[in-house]
């Protein structure tokens, strides 16, 4: 991996030199931690083709899937340093850079997918995309990452008592850790790509994710219980290095934004189609799927919703609540 990083740094310097010479061709390198079967990767391939068409082959997108360049945090650092220019990443991983990104790790704030997209597609979604710009990372679009639920090796999760004392993997989010603690569990932050062996070796007793990720990572081979408590909806974002973005011509920025927005809509459609089929596949594989009553979970995590210290997060939580029933 270090070798790839060195090569990329060299290419990066050459690309910069090319940019300075006003070269017509813009090369964007992006890395992500999803498999090639997953919707985000398919959307990136879609974006690559759209960029090619819209720019007459002058904007080239090179995609490195499957954590080839490192885990989420490592890839994010590469974007910050302009070693690569783009990544798709969970909002949870951006929480340390912009408190606004923690918003999505607050449990049970969205009623359903329509409520979630009603908020993300509105004026506040646009602001949130910009909230890590001062850290050199600008969001171009949100990707659907569905809703996250618990899966455990030993038991299904019908109430918080089933989480009590269990080691549960979460993303690198302080807010997600807080939620697990309130449910009585012990949160462990482990990179996505290392989770399969962590589950297998018993480093953790379970994790939480959307059905697509649970299926594609084959975590079902180790965890036979998937309990759809749907605690959070944490979107992924397509993030670009802000300085690189500023060096582009207005026309190129518009082309890239258009291709990204189209790719985002494409991903959203794919996600909706796939979600049901993933559940079917999981059932066929013998996974025990349960639908716990969400109320006991909500009551247990309510203190974190009642005591939000960050003003922006509080503001957005109120806005989310205000539009709760408007999307129906
Ligand atoms: C989802 C999400 C990813 C994230 C992963 C995780 O798959 O789309 O961006 O990295 O969960 O739990 O780490």
mmCIF file of C-alpha atoms and ligand atoms in Angstrom:
data_model
loop_
_atom_site.group_PDB
_atom_site.id
_atom_site.type_symbol
_atom_site.label_atom_id
_atom_site.label_comp_id
_atom_site.label_asym_id
_atom_site.label_seq_id
_atom_site.Cartn_x
_atom_site.Cartn_y
_atom_site.Cartn_z
ATOM 1 C CA UNK A 1 0.000 0.000 0.000
ATOM 2 C CA UNK A 2 2.896 2.351 0.816
ATOM 3 C CA UNK A 3 4.247 1.651 -2.672
ATOM 4 C CA UNK A 4 0.934 2.663 -4.273
ATOM 5 C CA UNK A 5 0.956 5.827 -2.168
ATOM 6 C CA UNK A 6 4.485 6.729 -3.331
ATOM 7 C CA UNK A 7 3.589 6.142 -6.976
ATOM 8 C CA UNK A 8 0.455 8.233 -6.559
ATOM 9 C CA UNK A 9 2.455 11.039 -4.969
ATOM 10 C CA UNK A 10 4.779 11.051 -7.976
ATOM 11 C CA UNK A 11 1.865 11.036 -10.423
ATOM 12 C CA UNK A 12 0.277 13.746 -8.333
ATOM 13 C CA UNK A 13 3.292 16.046 -8.741
ATOM 14 C CA UNK A 14 3.345 15.392 -12.487
ATOM 15 C CA UNK A 15 -0.397 16.045 -12.740
ATOM 16 C CA UNK A 16 0.042 19.325 -10.889
ATOM 17 C CA UNK A 17 2.823 20.347 -13.258
ATOM 18 C CA UNK A 18 0.550 19.468 -16.154
ATOM 19 C CA UNK A 19 -2.228 21.613 -14.626
ATOM 20 C CA UNK A 20 0.161 24.535 -14.240
ATOM 21 C CA UNK A 21 0.988 24.332 -17.908
ATOM 22 C CA UNK A 22 -2.696 24.771 -18.614
ATOM 23 C CA UNK A 23 -2.922 21.275 -19.967
ATOM 24 C CA UNK A 24 -6.365 20.539 -21.393
ATOM 25 C CA UNK A 25 -6.646 17.223 -19.626
ATOM 26 C CA UNK A 26 -7.731 16.994 -16.007
ATOM 27 C CA UNK A 27 -7.069 13.761 -14.180
ATOM 28 C CA UNK A 28 -8.998 12.943 -11.036
ATOM 29 C CA UNK A 29 -8.004 9.988 -8.916
ATOM 30 C CA UNK A 30 -10.542 8.630 -6.463
ATOM 31 C CA UNK A 31 -10.337 5.762 -3.988
ATOM 32 C CA UNK A 32 -13.036 4.124 -1.873
ATOM 33 C CA UNK A 33 -13.605 1.152 0.436
ATOM 34 C CA UNK A 34 -16.568 -0.495 -1.347
ATOM 35 C CA UNK A 35 -16.524 -3.647 -3.455
ATOM 36 C CA UNK A 36 -17.063 -3.384 -7.212
ATOM 37 C CA UNK A 37 -20.557 -4.869 -6.797
ATOM 38 C CA UNK A 38 -21.702 -2.076 -4.542
ATOM 39 C CA UNK A 39 -23.813 0.811 -5.749
ATOM 40 C CA UNK A 40 -21.280 3.545 -4.923
ATOM 41 C CA UNK A 41 -18.690 1.892 -7.138
ATOM 42 C CA UNK A 42 -21.219 1.443 -9.953
ATOM 43 C CA UNK A 43 -22.131 5.124 -9.616
ATOM 44 C CA UNK A 44 -18.472 6.088 -9.891
ATOM 45 C CA UNK A 45 -18.147 4.097 -13.120
ATOM 46 C CA UNK A 46 -21.293 5.865 -14.350
ATOM 47 C CA UNK A 47 -19.701 9.218 -13.437
ATOM 48 C CA UNK A 48 -16.505 8.259 -15.248
ATOM 49 C CA UNK A 49 -18.494 7.672 -18.455
ATOM 50 C CA UNK A 50 -20.525 10.844 -18.073
ATOM 51 C CA UNK A 51 -17.355 12.885 -17.509
ATOM 52 C CA UNK A 52 -15.843 11.402 -20.615
ATOM 53 C CA UNK A 53 -18.908 12.394 -22.686
ATOM 54 C CA UNK A 54 -19.491 15.823 -21.161
ATOM 55 C CA UNK A 55 -15.831 16.863 -21.444
ATOM 56 C CA UNK A 56 -14.997 15.196 -24.767
ATOM 57 C CA UNK A 57 -12.538 12.946 -23.003
ATOM 58 C CA UNK A 58 -10.740 15.790 -21.259
ATOM 59 C CA UNK A 59 -11.758 14.972 -17.704
ATOM 60 C CA UNK A 60 -10.536 11.546 -16.728
ATOM 61 C CA UNK A 61 -11.607 9.746 -13.587
ATOM 62 C CA UNK A 62 -9.428 6.919 -12.272
ATOM 63 C CA UNK A 63 -11.149 4.753 -9.639
ATOM 64 C CA UNK A 64 -9.367 2.654 -6.980
ATOM 65 C CA UNK A 65 -12.046 0.481 -5.282
ATOM 66 C CA UNK A 66 -11.875 -2.075 -2.453
ATOM 67 C CA UNK A 67 -9.710 -0.126 0.040
ATOM 68 C CA UNK A 68 -6.806 -0.538 -2.436
ATOM 69 C CA UNK A 69 -5.351 2.735 -1.212
ATOM 70 C CA UNK A 70 -6.080 2.109 2.453
ATOM 71 C CA UNK A 71 -8.988 2.328 4.877
ATOM 72 C CA UNK A 72 -11.464 5.241 4.979
ATOM 73 C CA UNK A 73 -9.326 7.464 7.185
ATOM 74 C CA UNK A 74 -6.184 6.810 5.167
ATOM 75 C CA UNK A 75 -7.984 7.568 1.911
ATOM 76 C CA UNK A 76 -9.413 10.721 3.428
ATOM 77 C CA UNK A 77 -5.930 11.881 4.432
ATOM 78 C CA UNK A 78 -4.791 11.274 0.853
ATOM 79 C CA UNK A 79 -7.593 13.540 -0.354
ATOM 80 C CA UNK A 80 -6.698 16.218 2.178
ATOM 81 C CA UNK A 81 -3.092 16.100 0.959
ATOM 82 C CA UNK A 82 -4.106 16.051 -2.733
ATOM 83 C CA UNK A 83 -2.374 12.702 -3.307
ATOM 84 C CA UNK A 84 -5.727 11.661 -4.706
ATOM 85 C CA UNK A 85 -8.492 14.164 -5.375
ATOM 86 C CA UNK A 86 -11.691 12.336 -4.433
ATOM 87 C CA UNK A 87 -13.150 9.713 -2.184
ATOM 88 C CA UNK A 88 -16.561 8.503 -1.150
ATOM 89 C CA UNK A 89 -16.817 8.311 2.578
ATOM 90 C CA UNK A 90 -19.383 7.980 5.318
ATOM 91 C CA UNK A 91 -20.436 11.231 6.999
ATOM 92 C CA UNK A 92 -19.460 9.431 10.235
ATOM 93 C CA UNK A 93 -15.810 9.539 9.205
ATOM 94 C CA UNK A 94 -16.001 13.297 8.733
ATOM 95 C CA UNK A 95 -17.316 13.922 12.227
ATOM 96 C CA UNK A 96 -13.838 14.783 13.556
ATOM 97 C CA UNK A 97 -13.462 17.466 10.892
ATOM 98 C CA UNK A 98 -16.910 19.043 11.005
ATOM 99 C CA UNK A 99 -19.331 18.585 13.947
ATOM 100 C CA UNK A 100 -22.278 18.972 11.542
ATOM 101 C CA UNK A 101 -21.391 15.547 10.118
ATOM 102 C CA UNK A 102 -22.185 13.933 13.470
ATOM 103 C CA UNK A 103 -25.825 14.777 12.881
ATOM 104 C CA UNK A 104 -26.505 11.550 10.992
ATOM 105 C CA UNK A 105 -25.182 9.355 13.768
ATOM 106 C CA UNK A 106 -27.978 10.511 16.096
ATOM 107 C CA UNK A 107 -30.434 7.623 16.253
ATOM 108 C CA UNK A 108 -34.065 7.583 15.134
ATOM 109 C CA UNK A 109 -34.118 11.099 13.707
ATOM 110 C CA UNK A 110 -35.478 10.117 10.295
ATOM 111 C CA UNK A 111 -38.897 8.526 9.846
ATOM 112 C CA UNK A 112 -38.016 6.845 6.563
ATOM 113 C CA UNK A 113 -36.140 7.270 3.297
ATOM 114 C CA UNK A 114 -38.484 10.029 2.039
ATOM 115 C CA UNK A 115 -37.892 12.058 5.208
ATOM 116 C CA UNK A 116 -34.124 11.557 4.904
ATOM 117 C CA UNK A 117 -33.938 12.618 1.246
ATOM 118 C CA UNK A 118 -36.386 15.447 1.867
ATOM 119 C CA UNK A 119 -33.792 16.867 4.234
ATOM 120 C CA UNK A 120 -30.634 16.024 2.242
ATOM 121 C CA UNK A 121 -32.027 17.414 -1.020
ATOM 122 C CA UNK A 122 -33.080 20.672 0.624
ATOM 123 C CA UNK A 123 -31.117 23.819 1.447
ATOM 124 C CA UNK A 124 -29.557 22.328 4.593
ATOM 125 C CA UNK A 125 -28.163 19.325 2.748
ATOM 126 C CA UNK A 126 -26.180 21.715 0.529
ATOM 127 C CA UNK A 127 -24.775 23.506 3.571
ATOM 128 C CA UNK A 128 -23.786 20.242 5.219
ATOM 129 C CA UNK A 129 -21.934 19.176 2.061
ATOM 130 C CA UNK A 130 -19.783 22.292 2.503
ATOM 131 C CA UNK A 131 -19.192 21.902 6.221
ATOM 132 C CA UNK A 132 -15.732 20.290 5.961
ATOM 133 C CA UNK A 133 -14.499 22.658 3.218
ATOM 134 C CA UNK A 134 -12.326 24.545 5.703
ATOM 135 C CA UNK A 135 -10.514 21.231 6.219
ATOM 136 C CA UNK A 136 -9.875 20.994 2.478
ATOM 137 C CA UNK A 137 -12.706 18.533 1.836
ATOM 138 C CA UNK A 138 -15.779 19.638 -0.090
ATOM 139 C CA UNK A 139 -18.774 17.339 -0.522
ATOM 140 C CA UNK A 140 -20.289 17.232 -4.015
ATOM 141 C CA UNK A 141 -23.215 14.878 -3.427
ATOM 142 C CA UNK A 142 -24.682 12.452 -0.913
ATOM 143 C CA UNK A 143 -24.984 8.753 -1.672
ATOM 144 C CA UNK A 144 -27.703 6.590 -0.181
ATOM 145 C CA UNK A 145 -26.364 4.280 2.493
ATOM 146 C CA UNK A 146 -29.774 3.088 3.694
ATOM 147 C CA UNK A 147 -30.448 2.488 7.343
ATOM 148 C CA UNK A 148 -28.140 0.760 9.779
ATOM 149 C CA UNK A 149 -29.214 -2.155 11.976
ATOM 150 C CA UNK A 150 -27.513 -4.575 14.347
ATOM 151 C CA UNK A 151 -26.076 -7.970 13.476
ATOM 152 C CA UNK A 152 -24.596 -10.283 16.055
ATOM 153 C CA UNK A 153 -22.897 -13.655 16.154
ATOM 154 C CA UNK A 154 -24.785 -15.180 19.081
ATOM 155 C CA UNK A 155 -28.211 -13.643 19.321
ATOM 156 C CA UNK A 156 -30.783 -11.420 17.728
ATOM 157 C CA UNK A 157 -31.308 -7.953 19.129
ATOM 158 C CA UNK A 158 -34.885 -7.579 20.308
ATOM 159 C CA UNK A 159 -34.276 -4.975 22.993
ATOM 160 C CA UNK A 160 -31.307 -2.998 24.416
ATOM 161 C CA UNK A 161 -30.784 -5.872 26.884
ATOM 162 C CA UNK A 162 -29.466 -7.930 23.943
ATOM 163 C CA UNK A 163 -26.712 -5.355 23.342
ATOM 164 C CA UNK A 164 -25.753 -5.089 27.017
ATOM 165 C CA UNK A 165 -22.176 -6.162 27.618
ATOM 166 C CA UNK A 166 -21.604 -6.915 23.925
ATOM 167 C CA UNK A 167 -18.666 -5.528 21.980
ATOM 168 C CA UNK A 168 -20.132 -3.796 18.954
ATOM 169 C CA UNK A 169 -18.118 -2.412 16.063
ATOM 170 C CA UNK A 170 -18.981 1.126 14.976
ATOM 171 C CA UNK A 171 -17.461 3.554 12.478
ATOM 172 C CA UNK A 172 -15.000 6.164 13.735
ATOM 173 C CA UNK A 173 -17.751 8.335 15.174
ATOM 174 C CA UNK A 174 -17.949 9.619 18.729
ATOM 175 C CA UNK A 175 -21.736 9.899 18.363
ATOM 176 C CA UNK A 176 -22.118 6.269 17.276
ATOM 177 C CA UNK A 177 -20.017 5.218 20.265
ATOM 178 C CA UNK A 178 -22.268 7.201 22.579
ATOM 179 C CA UNK A 179 -25.324 5.434 21.166
ATOM 180 C CA UNK A 180 -23.859 1.978 21.835
ATOM 181 C CA UNK A 181 -22.925 3.005 25.375
ATOM 182 C CA UNK A 182 -26.465 4.176 26.066
ATOM 183 C CA UNK A 183 -27.723 0.812 24.852
ATOM 184 C CA UNK A 184 -25.396 -0.839 27.362
ATOM 185 C CA UNK A 185 -22.828 -2.149 24.864
ATOM 186 C CA UNK A 186 -19.124 -1.577 24.458
ATOM 187 C CA UNK A 187 -18.365 0.283 21.187
ATOM 188 C CA UNK A 188 -15.225 -0.585 19.217
ATOM 189 C CA UNK A 189 -14.104 1.418 16.228
ATOM 190 C CA UNK A 190 -12.588 -0.870 13.571
ATOM 191 C CA UNK A 191 -11.985 -0.106 9.863
ATOM 192 C CA UNK A 192 -14.641 -1.587 7.586
ATOM 193 C CA UNK A 193 -12.142 -3.757 5.681
ATOM 194 C CA UNK A 194 -10.851 -5.345 8.899
ATOM 195 C CA UNK A 195 -14.245 -6.157 10.351
ATOM 196 C CA UNK A 196 -14.720 -9.642 8.885
ATOM 197 C CA UNK A 197 -11.692 -11.034 10.704
ATOM 198 C CA UNK A 198 -12.495 -9.020 13.842
ATOM 199 C CA UNK A 199 -15.913 -10.734 13.918
ATOM 200 C CA UNK A 200 -14.439 -14.108 13.116
ATOM 201 C CA UNK A 201 -11.777 -13.856 15.817
ATOM 202 C CA UNK A 202 -14.252 -12.600 18.391
ATOM 203 C CA UNK A 203 -12.628 -9.173 18.770
ATOM 204 C CA UNK A 204 -16.220 -7.947 18.553
ATOM 205 C CA UNK A 205 -19.559 -9.738 19.073
ATOM 206 C CA UNK A 206 -21.342 -7.863 16.343
ATOM 207 C CA UNK A 207 -21.660 -4.746 14.278
ATOM 208 C CA UNK A 208 -24.249 -2.577 12.583
ATOM 209 C CA UNK A 209 -24.709 -1.688 8.957
ATOM 210 C CA UNK A 210 -27.133 -1.611 6.035
ATOM 211 C CA UNK A 211 -28.248 -4.868 4.329
ATOM 212 C CA UNK A 212 -26.081 -4.260 1.223
ATOM 213 C CA UNK A 213 -22.883 -3.896 3.244
ATOM 214 C CA UNK A 214 -23.763 -6.862 5.456
ATOM 215 C CA UNK A 215 -24.272 -9.004 2.363
ATOM 216 C CA UNK A 216 -21.399 -7.761 0.182
ATOM 217 C CA UNK A 217 -18.807 -8.122 2.944
ATOM 218 C CA UNK A 218 -20.081 -11.635 3.699
ATOM 219 C CA UNK A 219 -20.367 -10.762 7.383
ATOM 220 C CA UNK A 220 -23.454 -13.034 7.343
ATOM 221 C CA UNK A 221 -21.044 -15.986 7.241
ATOM 222 C CA UNK A 222 -20.097 -15.110 10.829
ATOM 223 C CA UNK A 223 -23.203 -13.302 12.093
ATOM 224 C CA UNK A 224 -26.440 -15.207 11.599
ATOM 225 C CA UNK A 225 -28.726 -12.674 13.274
ATOM 226 C CA UNK A 226 -29.722 -9.434 11.594
ATOM 227 C CA UNK A 227 -32.168 -7.300 13.595
ATOM 228 C CA UNK A 228 -33.731 -4.438 11.701
ATOM 229 C CA UNK A 229 -33.967 -1.749 14.360
ATOM 230 C CA UNK A 230 -32.876 0.800 11.689
ATOM 231 C CA UNK A 231 -31.257 3.115 14.224
ATOM 232 C CA UNK A 232 -29.454 5.513 11.883
ATOM 233 C CA UNK A 233 -29.316 6.693 8.292
ATOM 234 C CA UNK A 234 -25.755 7.861 7.697
ATOM 235 C CA UNK A 235 -25.147 8.955 4.101
ATOM 236 C CA UNK A 236 -21.894 8.578 2.209
ATOM 237 C CA UNK A 237 -20.502 11.682 0.527
ATOM 238 C CA UNK A 238 -18.447 12.173 -2.597
ATOM 239 C CA UNK A 239 -15.668 14.420 -1.342
ATOM 240 C CA UNK A 240 -13.175 16.425 -3.397
ATOM 241 C CA UNK A 241 -10.005 18.229 -2.319
ATOM 242 C CA UNK A 242 -11.100 21.884 -2.009
ATOM 243 C CA UNK A 243 -7.853 23.388 -3.311
ATOM 244 C CA UNK A 244 -7.863 21.130 -6.352
ATOM 245 C CA UNK A 245 -11.510 22.103 -6.912
ATOM 246 C CA UNK A 246 -10.592 25.790 -6.810
ATOM 247 C CA UNK A 247 -7.845 25.331 -9.445
ATOM 248 C CA UNK A 248 -10.376 23.985 -11.982
ATOM 249 C CA UNK A 249 -12.035 26.242 -14.529
ATOM 250 C CA UNK A 250 -15.673 27.154 -13.854
ATOM 251 C CA UNK A 251 -16.703 25.083 -16.862
ATOM 252 C CA UNK A 252 -14.886 22.005 -15.578
ATOM 253 C CA UNK A 253 -16.361 22.429 -12.118
ATOM 254 C CA UNK A 254 -19.837 22.551 -13.650
ATOM 255 C CA UNK A 255 -19.184 19.423 -15.700
ATOM 256 C CA UNK A 256 -17.887 17.522 -12.683
ATOM 257 C CA UNK A 257 -20.780 18.664 -10.491
ATOM 258 C CA UNK A 258 -23.277 17.644 -13.186
ATOM 259 C CA UNK A 259 -21.685 14.211 -13.644
ATOM 260 C CA UNK A 260 -21.567 13.744 -9.859
ATOM 261 C CA UNK A 261 -25.217 14.760 -9.400
ATOM 262 C CA UNK A 262 -26.309 12.378 -12.156
ATOM 263 C CA UNK A 263 -24.223 9.599 -10.624
ATOM 264 C CA UNK A 264 -25.850 10.333 -7.260
ATOM 265 C CA UNK A 265 -29.355 9.909 -8.687
ATOM 266 C CA UNK A 266 -28.277 6.751 -10.489
ATOM 267 C CA UNK A 267 -26.915 5.326 -7.214
ATOM 268 C CA UNK A 268 -30.108 6.192 -5.356
ATOM 269 C CA UNK A 269 -32.220 4.278 -7.893
ATOM 270 C CA UNK A 270 -29.894 1.285 -7.796
ATOM 271 C CA UNK A 271 -29.980 1.356 -4.003
ATOM 272 C CA UNK A 272 -33.768 1.250 -3.882
ATOM 273 C CA UNK A 273 -33.858 -1.678 -6.343
ATOM 274 C CA UNK A 274 -31.126 -3.619 -4.537
ATOM 275 C CA UNK A 275 -32.283 -3.182 -0.977
ATOM 276 C CA UNK A 276 -35.148 -5.662 -1.326
ATOM 277 C CA UNK A 277 -33.103 -8.221 -3.217
ATOM 278 C CA UNK A 278 -30.379 -8.147 -0.565
ATOM 279 C CA UNK A 279 -32.928 -9.003 2.118
ATOM 280 C CA UNK A 280 -34.168 -11.906 0.003
ATOM 281 C CA UNK A 281 -30.623 -13.191 -0.550
ATOM 282 C CA UNK A 282 -29.849 -12.944 3.149
ATOM 283 C CA UNK A 283 -32.963 -14.967 4.021
ATOM 284 C CA UNK A 284 -31.996 -17.612 1.480
ATOM 285 C CA UNK A 285 -28.577 -17.825 3.114
ATOM 286 C CA UNK A 286 -30.227 -18.698 6.410
ATOM 287 C CA UNK A 287 -29.800 -15.366 8.171
ATOM 288 C CA UNK A 288 -32.377 -14.923 10.926
ATOM 289 C CA UNK A 289 -33.957 -11.541 10.268
ATOM 290 C CA UNK A 290 -36.039 -9.951 12.996
ATOM 291 C CA UNK A 291 -37.977 -6.693 13.330
ATOM 292 C CA UNK A 292 -37.608 -5.474 16.921
ATOM 293 C CA UNK A 293 -39.933 -2.924 18.458
ATOM 294 C CA UNK A 294 -37.981 0.333 18.153
ATOM 295 C CA UNK A 295 -39.503 2.084 21.147
ATOM 296 C CA UNK A 296 -37.272 0.578 23.860
ATOM 297 C CA UNK A 297 -34.208 1.481 21.779
ATOM 298 C CA UNK A 298 -35.464 5.015 21.298
ATOM 299 C CA UNK A 299 -36.095 5.457 25.027
ATOM 300 C CA UNK A 300 -32.581 4.234 25.853
ATOM 301 C CA UNK A 301 -30.838 6.635 23.451
ATOM 302 C CA UNK A 302 -33.136 9.613 24.065
ATOM 303 C CA UNK A 303 -30.720 11.294 26.526
ATOM 304 C CA UNK A 304 -28.248 11.942 23.719
ATOM 305 C CA UNK A 305 -30.962 13.621 21.659
ATOM 306 C CA UNK A 306 -32.041 15.706 24.662
ATOM 307 C CA UNK A 307 -28.504 16.886 25.416
ATOM 308 C CA UNK A 308 -26.958 17.982 22.133
ATOM 309 C CA UNK A 309 -24.226 20.489 22.911
ATOM 310 C CA UNK A 310 -23.359 21.635 19.388
ATOM 311 C CA UNK A 311 -25.548 24.524 18.155
ATOM 312 C CA UNK A 312 -25.455 23.601 14.458
ATOM 313 C CA UNK A 313 -26.353 19.991 15.194
ATOM 314 C CA UNK A 314 -29.202 21.168 17.399
ATOM 315 C CA UNK A 315 -30.408 23.503 14.669
ATOM 316 C CA UNK A 316 -30.383 20.744 12.037
ATOM 317 C CA UNK A 317 -32.090 18.275 14.372
ATOM 318 C CA UNK A 318 -34.931 20.771 14.808
ATOM 319 C CA UNK A 319 -35.200 21.246 11.033
ATOM 320 C CA UNK A 320 -35.296 17.481 10.508
ATOM 321 C CA UNK A 321 -38.087 17.216 13.055
ATOM 322 C CA UNK A 322 -40.029 20.070 11.410
ATOM 323 C CA UNK A 323 -40.159 18.312 8.046
ATOM 324 C CA UNK A 324 -40.888 14.869 9.533
ATOM 325 C CA UNK A 325 -44.440 14.619 8.188
ATOM 326 C CA UNK A 326 -44.201 17.015 5.258
ATOM 327 C CA UNK A 327 -42.831 14.456 2.808
ATOM 328 C CA UNK A 328 -45.876 12.195 3.042
HETATM 329 C C1 LIG B 1 -21.430 1.578 4.915
HETATM 330 C C2 LIG B 1 -21.047 2.910 4.331
HETATM 331 C C3 LIG B 1 -19.529 3.039 4.214
HETATM 332 C C4 LIG B 1 -18.886 2.758 5.547
HETATM 333 C C5 LIG B 1 -19.333 1.440 6.096
HETATM 334 C C6 LIG B 1 -18.760 1.169 7.491
HETATM 335 O O1 LIG B 1 -21.107 0.559 4.048
HETATM 336 O O2 LIG B 1 -21.645 3.041 3.055
HETATM 337 O O3 LIG B 1 -19.165 4.323 3.799
HETATM 338 O O4 LIG B 1 -17.495 2.780 5.452
HETATM 339 O O5 LIG B 1 -20.740 1.386 6.152
HETATM 340 O O6 LIG B 1 -19.501 0.712 8.343
HETATM 341 O O7 LIG B 1 -17.580 1.448 7.716
#
